[in-house]
XYZ file of C-alpha atoms in Angstrom:
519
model
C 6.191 -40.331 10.752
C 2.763 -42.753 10.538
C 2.152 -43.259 6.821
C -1.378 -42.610 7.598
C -0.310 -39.182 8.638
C 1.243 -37.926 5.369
C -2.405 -37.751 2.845
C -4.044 -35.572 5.830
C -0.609 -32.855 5.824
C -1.302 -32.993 2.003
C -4.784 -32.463 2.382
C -4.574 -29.555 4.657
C -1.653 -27.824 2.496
C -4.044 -27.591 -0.884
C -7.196 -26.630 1.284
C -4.864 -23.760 2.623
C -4.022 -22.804 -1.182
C -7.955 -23.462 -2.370
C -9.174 -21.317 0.694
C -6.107 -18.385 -0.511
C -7.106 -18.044 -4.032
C -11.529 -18.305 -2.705
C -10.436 -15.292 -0.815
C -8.760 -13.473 -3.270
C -11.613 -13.870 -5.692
C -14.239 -13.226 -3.085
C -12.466 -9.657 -1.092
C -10.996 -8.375 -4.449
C -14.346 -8.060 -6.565
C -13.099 -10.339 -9.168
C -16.160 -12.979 -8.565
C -18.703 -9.935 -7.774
C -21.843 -10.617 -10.172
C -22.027 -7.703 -11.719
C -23.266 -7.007 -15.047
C -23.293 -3.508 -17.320
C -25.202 -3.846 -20.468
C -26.527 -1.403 -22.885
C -29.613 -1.173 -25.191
C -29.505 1.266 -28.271
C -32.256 4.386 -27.691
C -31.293 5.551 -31.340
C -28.767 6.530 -33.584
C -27.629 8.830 -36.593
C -25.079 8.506 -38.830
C -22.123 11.083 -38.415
C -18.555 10.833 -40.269
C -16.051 10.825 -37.142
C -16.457 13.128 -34.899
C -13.739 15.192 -33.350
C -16.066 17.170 -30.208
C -19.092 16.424 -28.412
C -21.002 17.211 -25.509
C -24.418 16.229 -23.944
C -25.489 20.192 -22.716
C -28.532 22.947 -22.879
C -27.886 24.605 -25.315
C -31.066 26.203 -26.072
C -31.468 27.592 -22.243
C -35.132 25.329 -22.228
C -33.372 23.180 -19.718
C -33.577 20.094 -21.426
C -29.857 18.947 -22.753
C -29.300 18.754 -26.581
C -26.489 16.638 -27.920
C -23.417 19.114 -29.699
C -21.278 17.270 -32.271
C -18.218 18.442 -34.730
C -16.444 17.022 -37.124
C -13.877 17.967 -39.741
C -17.295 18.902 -41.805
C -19.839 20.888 -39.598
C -21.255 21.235 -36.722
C -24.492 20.028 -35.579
C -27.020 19.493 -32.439
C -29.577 16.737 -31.957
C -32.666 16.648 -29.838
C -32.964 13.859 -27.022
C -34.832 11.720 -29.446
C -32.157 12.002 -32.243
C -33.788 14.890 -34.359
C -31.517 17.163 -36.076
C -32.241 20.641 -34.491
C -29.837 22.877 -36.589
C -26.742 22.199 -38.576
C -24.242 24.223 -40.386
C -21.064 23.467 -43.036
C -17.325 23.965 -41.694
C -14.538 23.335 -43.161
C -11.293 22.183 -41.216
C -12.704 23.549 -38.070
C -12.294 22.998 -34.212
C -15.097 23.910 -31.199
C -15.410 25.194 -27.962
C -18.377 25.551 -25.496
C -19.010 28.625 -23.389
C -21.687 31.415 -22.632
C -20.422 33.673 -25.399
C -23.088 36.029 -24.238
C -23.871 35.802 -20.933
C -27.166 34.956 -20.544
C -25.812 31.584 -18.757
C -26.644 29.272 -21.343
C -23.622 27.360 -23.499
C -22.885 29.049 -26.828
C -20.657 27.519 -29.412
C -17.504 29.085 -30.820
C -15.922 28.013 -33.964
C -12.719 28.698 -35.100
C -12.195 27.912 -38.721
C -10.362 29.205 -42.317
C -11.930 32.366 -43.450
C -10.764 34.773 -45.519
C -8.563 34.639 -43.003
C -8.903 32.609 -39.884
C -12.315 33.209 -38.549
C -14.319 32.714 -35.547
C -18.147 32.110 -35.429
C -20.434 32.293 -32.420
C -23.363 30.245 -32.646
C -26.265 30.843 -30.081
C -29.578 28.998 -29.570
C -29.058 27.778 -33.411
C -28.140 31.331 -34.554
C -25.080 31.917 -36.016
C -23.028 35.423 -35.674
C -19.460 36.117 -37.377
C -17.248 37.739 -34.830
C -14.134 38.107 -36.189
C -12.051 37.588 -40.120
C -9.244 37.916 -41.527
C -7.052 36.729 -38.118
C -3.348 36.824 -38.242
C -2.884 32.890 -36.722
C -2.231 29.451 -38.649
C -4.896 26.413 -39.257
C -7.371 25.383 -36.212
C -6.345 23.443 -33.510
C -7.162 24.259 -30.710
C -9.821 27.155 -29.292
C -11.607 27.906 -25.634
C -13.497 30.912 -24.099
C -11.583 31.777 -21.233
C -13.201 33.499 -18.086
C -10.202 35.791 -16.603
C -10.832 37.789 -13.643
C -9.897 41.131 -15.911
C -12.922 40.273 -18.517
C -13.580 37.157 -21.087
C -11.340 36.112 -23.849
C -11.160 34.063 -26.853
C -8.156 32.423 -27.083
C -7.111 30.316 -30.310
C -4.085 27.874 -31.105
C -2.994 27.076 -33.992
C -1.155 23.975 -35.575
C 2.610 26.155 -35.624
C 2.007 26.661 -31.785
C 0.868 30.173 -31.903
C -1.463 31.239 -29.626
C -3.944 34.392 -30.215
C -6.444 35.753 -28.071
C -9.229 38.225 -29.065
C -12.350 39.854 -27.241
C -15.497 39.070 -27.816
C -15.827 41.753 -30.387
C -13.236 40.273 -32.202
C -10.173 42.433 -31.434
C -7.009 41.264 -30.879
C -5.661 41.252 -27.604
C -2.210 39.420 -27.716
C -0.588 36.860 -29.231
C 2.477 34.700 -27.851
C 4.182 31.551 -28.817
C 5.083 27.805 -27.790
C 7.140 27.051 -30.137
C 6.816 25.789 -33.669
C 4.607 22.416 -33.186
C 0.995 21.865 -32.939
C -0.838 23.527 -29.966
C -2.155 20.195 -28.092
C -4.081 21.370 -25.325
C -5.678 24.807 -24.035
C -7.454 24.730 -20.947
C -8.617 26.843 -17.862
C -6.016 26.134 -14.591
C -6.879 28.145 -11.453
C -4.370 29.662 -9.464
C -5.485 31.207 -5.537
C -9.421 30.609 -7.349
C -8.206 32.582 -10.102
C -8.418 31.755 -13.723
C -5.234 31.257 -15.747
C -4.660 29.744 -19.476
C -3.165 26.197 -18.992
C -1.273 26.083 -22.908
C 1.003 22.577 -24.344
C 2.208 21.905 -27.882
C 3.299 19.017 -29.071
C 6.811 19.978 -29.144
C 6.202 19.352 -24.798
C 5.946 22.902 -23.948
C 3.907 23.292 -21.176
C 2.699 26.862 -19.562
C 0.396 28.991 -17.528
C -0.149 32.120 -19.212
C -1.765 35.136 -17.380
C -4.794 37.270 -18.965
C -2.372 39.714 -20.722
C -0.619 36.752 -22.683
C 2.656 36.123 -19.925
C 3.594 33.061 -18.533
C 3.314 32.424 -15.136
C 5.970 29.459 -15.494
C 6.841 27.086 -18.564
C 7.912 24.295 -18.767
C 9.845 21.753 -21.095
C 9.308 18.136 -21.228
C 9.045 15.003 -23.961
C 6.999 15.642 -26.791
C 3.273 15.836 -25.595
C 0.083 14.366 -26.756
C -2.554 15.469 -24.224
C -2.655 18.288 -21.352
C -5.514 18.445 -18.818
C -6.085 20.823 -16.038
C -8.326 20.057 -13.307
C -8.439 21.455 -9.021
C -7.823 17.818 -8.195
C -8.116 18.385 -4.331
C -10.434 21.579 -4.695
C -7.914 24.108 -2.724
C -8.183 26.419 -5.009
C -5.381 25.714 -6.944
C -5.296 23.362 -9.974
C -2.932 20.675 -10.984
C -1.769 20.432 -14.653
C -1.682 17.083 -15.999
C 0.222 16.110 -19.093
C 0.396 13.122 -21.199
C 3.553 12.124 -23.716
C 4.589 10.632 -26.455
C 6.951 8.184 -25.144
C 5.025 7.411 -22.137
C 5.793 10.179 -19.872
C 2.629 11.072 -16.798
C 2.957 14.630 -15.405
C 1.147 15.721 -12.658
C 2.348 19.460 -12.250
C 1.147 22.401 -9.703
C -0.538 25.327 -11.657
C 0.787 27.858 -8.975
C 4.590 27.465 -9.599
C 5.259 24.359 -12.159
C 6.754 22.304 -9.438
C 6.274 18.417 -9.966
C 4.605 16.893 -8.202
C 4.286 13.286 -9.375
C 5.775 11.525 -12.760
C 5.434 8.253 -13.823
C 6.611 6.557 -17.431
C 3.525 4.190 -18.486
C 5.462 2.616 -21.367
C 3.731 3.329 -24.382
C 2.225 7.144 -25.388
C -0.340 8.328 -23.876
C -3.896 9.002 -25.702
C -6.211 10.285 -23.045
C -6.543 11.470 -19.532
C -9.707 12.057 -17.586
C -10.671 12.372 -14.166
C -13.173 10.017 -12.791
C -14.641 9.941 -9.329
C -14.215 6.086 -8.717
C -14.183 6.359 -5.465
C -16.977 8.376 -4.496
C -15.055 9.912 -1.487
C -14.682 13.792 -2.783
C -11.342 14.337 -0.290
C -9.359 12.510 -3.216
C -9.605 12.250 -6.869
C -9.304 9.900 -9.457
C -7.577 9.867 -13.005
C -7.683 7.694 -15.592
C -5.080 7.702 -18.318
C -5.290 5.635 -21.770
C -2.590 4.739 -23.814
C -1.977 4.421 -27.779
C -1.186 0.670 -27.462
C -4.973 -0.433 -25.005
C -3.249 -0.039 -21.250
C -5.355 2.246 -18.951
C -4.356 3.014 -15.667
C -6.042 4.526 -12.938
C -4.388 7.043 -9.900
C -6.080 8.603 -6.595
C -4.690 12.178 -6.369
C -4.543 13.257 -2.253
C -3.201 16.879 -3.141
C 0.192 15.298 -2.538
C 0.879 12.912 -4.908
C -0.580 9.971 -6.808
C -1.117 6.703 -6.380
C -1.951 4.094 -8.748
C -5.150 2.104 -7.860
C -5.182 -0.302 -10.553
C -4.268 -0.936 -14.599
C -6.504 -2.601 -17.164
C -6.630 -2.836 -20.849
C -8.604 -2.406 -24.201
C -7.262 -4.118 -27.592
C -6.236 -1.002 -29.390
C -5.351 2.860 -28.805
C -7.504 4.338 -26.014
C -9.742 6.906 -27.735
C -12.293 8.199 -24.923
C -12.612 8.109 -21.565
C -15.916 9.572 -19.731
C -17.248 8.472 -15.937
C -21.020 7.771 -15.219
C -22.622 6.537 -11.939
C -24.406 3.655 -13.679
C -25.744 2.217 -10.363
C -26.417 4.523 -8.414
C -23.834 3.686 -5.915
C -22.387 7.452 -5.351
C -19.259 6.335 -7.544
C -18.825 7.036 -11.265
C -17.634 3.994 -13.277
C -15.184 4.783 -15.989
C -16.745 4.144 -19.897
C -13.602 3.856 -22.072
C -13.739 3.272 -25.969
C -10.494 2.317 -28.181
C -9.646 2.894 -31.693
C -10.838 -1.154 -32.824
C -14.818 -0.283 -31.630
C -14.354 -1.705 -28.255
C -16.190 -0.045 -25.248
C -15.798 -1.468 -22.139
C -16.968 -0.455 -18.311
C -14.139 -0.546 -15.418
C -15.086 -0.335 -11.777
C -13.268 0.969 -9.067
C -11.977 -2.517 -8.847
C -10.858 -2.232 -12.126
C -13.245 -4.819 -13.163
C -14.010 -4.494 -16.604
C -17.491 -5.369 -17.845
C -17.872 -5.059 -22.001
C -20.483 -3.201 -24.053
C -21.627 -3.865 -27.306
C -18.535 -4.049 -29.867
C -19.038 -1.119 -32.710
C -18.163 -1.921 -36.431
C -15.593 1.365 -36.456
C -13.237 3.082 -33.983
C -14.618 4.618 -31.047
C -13.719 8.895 -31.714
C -16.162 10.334 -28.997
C -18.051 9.129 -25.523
C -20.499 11.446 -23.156
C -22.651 11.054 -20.694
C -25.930 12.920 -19.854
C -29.152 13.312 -20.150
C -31.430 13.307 -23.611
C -35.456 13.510 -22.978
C -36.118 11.687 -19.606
C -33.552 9.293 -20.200
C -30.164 9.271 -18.973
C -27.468 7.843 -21.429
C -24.032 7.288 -22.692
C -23.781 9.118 -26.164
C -21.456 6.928 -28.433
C -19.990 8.230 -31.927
C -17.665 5.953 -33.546
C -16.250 6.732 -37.286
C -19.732 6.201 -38.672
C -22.327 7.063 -36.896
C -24.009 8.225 -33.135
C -25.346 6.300 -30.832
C -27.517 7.517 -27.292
C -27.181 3.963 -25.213
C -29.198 3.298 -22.090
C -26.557 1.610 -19.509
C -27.733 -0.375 -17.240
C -26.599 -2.622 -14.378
C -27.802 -5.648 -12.876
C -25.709 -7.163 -9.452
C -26.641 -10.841 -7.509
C -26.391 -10.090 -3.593
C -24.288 -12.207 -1.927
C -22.445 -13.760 -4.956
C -19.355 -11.969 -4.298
C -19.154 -14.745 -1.596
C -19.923 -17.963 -3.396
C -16.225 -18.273 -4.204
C -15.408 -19.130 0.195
C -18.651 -21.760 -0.220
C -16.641 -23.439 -3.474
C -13.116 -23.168 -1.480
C -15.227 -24.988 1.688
C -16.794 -28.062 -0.843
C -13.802 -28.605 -2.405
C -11.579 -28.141 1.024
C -14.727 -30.982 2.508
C -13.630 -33.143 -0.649
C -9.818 -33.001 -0.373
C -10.263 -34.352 3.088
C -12.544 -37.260 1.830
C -9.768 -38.284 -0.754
C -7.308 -38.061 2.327
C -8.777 -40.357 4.851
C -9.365 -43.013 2.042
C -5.595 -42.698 1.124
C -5.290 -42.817 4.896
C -7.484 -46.080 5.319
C -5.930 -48.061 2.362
C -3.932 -51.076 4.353
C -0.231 -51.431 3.890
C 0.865 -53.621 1.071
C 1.476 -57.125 2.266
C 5.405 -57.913 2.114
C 6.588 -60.364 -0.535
C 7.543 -63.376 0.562
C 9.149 -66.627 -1.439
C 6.479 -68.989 -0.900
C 7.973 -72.987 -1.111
C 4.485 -75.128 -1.265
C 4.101 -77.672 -4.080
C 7.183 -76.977 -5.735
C 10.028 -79.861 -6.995
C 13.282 -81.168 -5.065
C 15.166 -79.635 -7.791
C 13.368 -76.078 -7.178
C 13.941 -76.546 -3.790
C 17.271 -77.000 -3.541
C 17.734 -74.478 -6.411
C 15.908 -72.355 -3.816
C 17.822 -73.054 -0.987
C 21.319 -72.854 -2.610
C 20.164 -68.830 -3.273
C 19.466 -68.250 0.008
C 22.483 -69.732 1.048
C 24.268 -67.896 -1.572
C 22.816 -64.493 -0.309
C 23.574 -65.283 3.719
C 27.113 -65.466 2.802
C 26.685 -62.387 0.773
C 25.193 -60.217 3.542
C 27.942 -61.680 5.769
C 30.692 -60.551 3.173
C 28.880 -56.954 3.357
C 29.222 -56.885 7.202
C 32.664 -57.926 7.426
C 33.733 -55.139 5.857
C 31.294 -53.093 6.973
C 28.721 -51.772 3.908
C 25.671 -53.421 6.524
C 25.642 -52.880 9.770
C 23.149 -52.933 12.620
C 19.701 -53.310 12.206
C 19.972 -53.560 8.706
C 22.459 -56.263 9.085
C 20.173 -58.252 11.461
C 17.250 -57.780 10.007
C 18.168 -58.888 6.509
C 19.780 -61.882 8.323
C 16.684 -62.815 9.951
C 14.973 -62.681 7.435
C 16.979 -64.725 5.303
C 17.236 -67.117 7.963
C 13.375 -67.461 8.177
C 12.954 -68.376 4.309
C 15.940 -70.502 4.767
C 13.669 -72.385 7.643
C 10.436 -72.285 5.756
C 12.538 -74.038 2.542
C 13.407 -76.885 4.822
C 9.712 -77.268 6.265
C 8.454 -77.362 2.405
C 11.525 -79.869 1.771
C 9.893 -82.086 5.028
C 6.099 -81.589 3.790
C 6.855 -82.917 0.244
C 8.727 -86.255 1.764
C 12.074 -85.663 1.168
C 15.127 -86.155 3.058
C 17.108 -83.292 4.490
C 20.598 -82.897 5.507
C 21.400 -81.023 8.002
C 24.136 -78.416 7.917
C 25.823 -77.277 10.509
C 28.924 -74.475 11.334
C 31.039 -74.291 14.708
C 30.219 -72.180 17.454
C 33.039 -68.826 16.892
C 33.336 -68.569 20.596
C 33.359 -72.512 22.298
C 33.325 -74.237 18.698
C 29.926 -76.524 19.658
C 28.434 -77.816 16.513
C 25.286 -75.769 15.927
C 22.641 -76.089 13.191
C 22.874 -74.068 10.246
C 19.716 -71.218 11.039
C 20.921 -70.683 14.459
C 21.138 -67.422 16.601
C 21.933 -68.500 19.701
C 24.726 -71.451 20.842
C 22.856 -73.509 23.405
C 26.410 -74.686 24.503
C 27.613 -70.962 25.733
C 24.848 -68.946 25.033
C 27.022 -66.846 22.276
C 24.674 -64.495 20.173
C 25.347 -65.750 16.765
C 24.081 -62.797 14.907
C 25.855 -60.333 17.098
């Protein structure tokens, strides 16, 4: 192979890997210039908070912003303004039209004389029931059965107790002896069912007269989630544990119907439409130790789309079309004050680091303004998103891989073009007799060595002849130099092997026979 060959296979080798990688950056979104960024509308200072919601809650049709903590409960205006506020103590919330008037009332389930529940409407607040037979608050929703509305409460020993809206008991079941970790409404056949977990990794659907449709064991549990992923009708029940265990099970009859182990417990779950395509939906789970993953749900099964990751325990997940695109981008906050923006991509754009933990994200509307509603453990924040994009940039990754590619080629013809390094040869001008016959006795020296080498056969063939020849040649040029300086030479000769003429020492062919001498 030409010398001048090899720099241009080189050359086109690293412009195949600098076109690969241009490609990857440029079809994958990674290189996309897209920017999130978020201004501060205003802010309040709240201690943690536990539940909040941007909702109407006053039925004016402008949305208020509900938040609880360990403390009270309270609702803002879209400009920040406390609207009304009340003191509870070791208390959890729901949302739900309490009255039916089809505006969103709030229930609160707190220590009483006995346990207690509160209804609080348009900033009114009503006692419905006292005195309830059921441990401390953890969990409480307003559930919408097909047979009339309920009030069903969960308590930190995994009882569950349910209670009309006058405040009567209605039934009360068990799921075992842990913490009640998730209570939420699962449709079965577009009929409501209770969707119950504790943390002990009971999981069940429980009809409107307190039975279970099907339960369910599994590793202890941290979150539960029911949502109609593929809107037949039919929800799927999604679970969360606390070794790492995903769950993905079918309201109707509890059968599985995708499970994954994510390596580290699992702190949220959410669905986000990513995709924009409604045929398919999207989850995104977040895990105590920053990894967030992200699944499409095709009724079937799931599939994972893509994994990212914040610095610390995953605390809140909420979706928000921030530009307009049809698709909701998923806002994510974790437990160091991080809140960052991933894409459908999984791109992941950072907001504005808070000073404390992230407890609580929303998105919605306050005023005329649309924003994402951030409480960390010391205060609330309503934060304008917005989103800024270069057209065409996703491409200018290709038009580096092409300069550089142009360059690479440059760098290979001049290797290309470089001449061959001139061989080395003894050169015998304006030397002494003494370094001349010093000079010759070498080469002498070396013939007999390459004949030696032959002879028993170490050099053969071409090597063998042209290492001769050579030799031979600075063995003639030494004699010229010995000539040019003036001094005499003697000249040696050696007998012909075949007809045994006398031949001069440098000679390859006997002019007596014609026997090749280096042959």
């Amino acid at each position: 192979m030409s010398k001048k060959i090899i720099p241009f296979i080189v050359a086109f080798v690293m412009i195949c890997l600098v076109m690969g990688v241009a490609g990857v950056f440029a079809f994958s979104g990674l290189a996309a210039a897209e920017k999130f960024g978020s201004n501060t509308a205003w802010s309040q200072p709240y201690n943690t908070a536990e539940s909040m919601k941007v909702i109407d809650l006053s039925g004016d049709g402008q949305d208020e912003l509900f938040i609880q903590n360990a403390g009270d409960v309270s609702v803002y205006d879209g400009s920040g303004a406390v609207m009304w506020n009340f003191p509870y103590n070791a208390s959890k919330t729901t949302l739900g039209d309490f009255n039916g008037d089809g505006v969103e009332d709030v229930l609160v389930y707190y220590p009483g004389t006995g346990m207690a529940v509160d209804a609080i409407i348009n900033g009114e607040k009503t006692n419905i029931a006292d005195t309830l037979e059921i441990g401390a608050a953890a969990r409480i929703i307003l559930m919408r059965f097909a047979s009339g509305p309920q009030i069903v409460l969960g308590d930190t020993s995994g009882d569950l107790l349910s209670i009309g809206l006058d405040g009567k008991p209605l039934w009360k079941t068990s799921l075992g002896t842990e913490e009640v970790r998730g209570l939420d409404d699962a449709k079965i056949g577009g009929q409501v069912y209770l969707a119950a977990a504790s943390h002990n990794g009971t999981v069940s659907v429980i009809d409107s007269q307190g039975k279970d449709i099907w339960q369910t064991g599994q590793e202890q549990l941290r979150r539960m989630r029911a949502f109609d992923l593929n809107a037949d009708g039919d929800s799927e029940v999604l679970t969360g544990g606390e070794y790492g265990a995903f769950f993905i099970y079918n309201a109707k009859d509890g059968s599985v119907l995708f499970n994954k182990s994510l390596g580290q417990p699992v702190s949220e779950i959410r669905e986000v439409e990513l995709n924009g395509d409604p045929s398919s939906r999207e989850i995104i789970v977040g895990g105590k130790d920053g990894g967030v993953w992200a699944f499409s749900f095709d009724g079937k099964t799931a599939t994972q789309m893509w994994t990212g990751s914040l610095s610390d325990k995953v605390t809140e997940i909420a979706g928000i079309d921030i530009n307009g695109d049809g698709k909701e981008e998923a806002v994510l906050g974790d437990d160091a004050g991080n809140v960052a923006v991933f894409t459908e991509t999984g791109a992941r754009n950072n907001l504005p680091t808070h000073s404390s933990g992230i407890t609580r994200i929303d998105v919605g509307k306050l005023g005329s303004q649309r924003y994402v509603v951030i409480a960390d453990y010391g205060e609330v924040q309503a934060n304008k998103v917005d989103f800024s994009s270069i057209p065409g940039f996703q491409y200018t990754p290709l038009l580096v891989g092409v300069i550089v590619s142009f360059f690479i080629l440059i760098i290979a013809a001049i290797f290309a073009s470089i001449p061959p390094k001139p061989e080395m040869k003894v050169s015998f001008q304006d030397k002494s007799k003494e370094s001349l016959e010093a000079e010759r006795r070498m080469l002498k020296e070396t013939i007999a060595d390459v004949e030696r080498l032959r002879k028993s056969g170490e050099v053969t063939g071409d090597a063998y002849l042209a290492r001769l020849k050579r030799l031979r040649g600075d063995l003639a040029d030494n004699e010229s130099a010995y000539k040019t300086a003036g001094f005499s030479v003697k000249v040696e000769t050696f007998q012909c092997p075949k007809c045994g003429g006398t031949l001069e020492l440098g000679m390859d062919k006997c002019d007596y026979c014609g026997q090749v001498i280096l042959s």
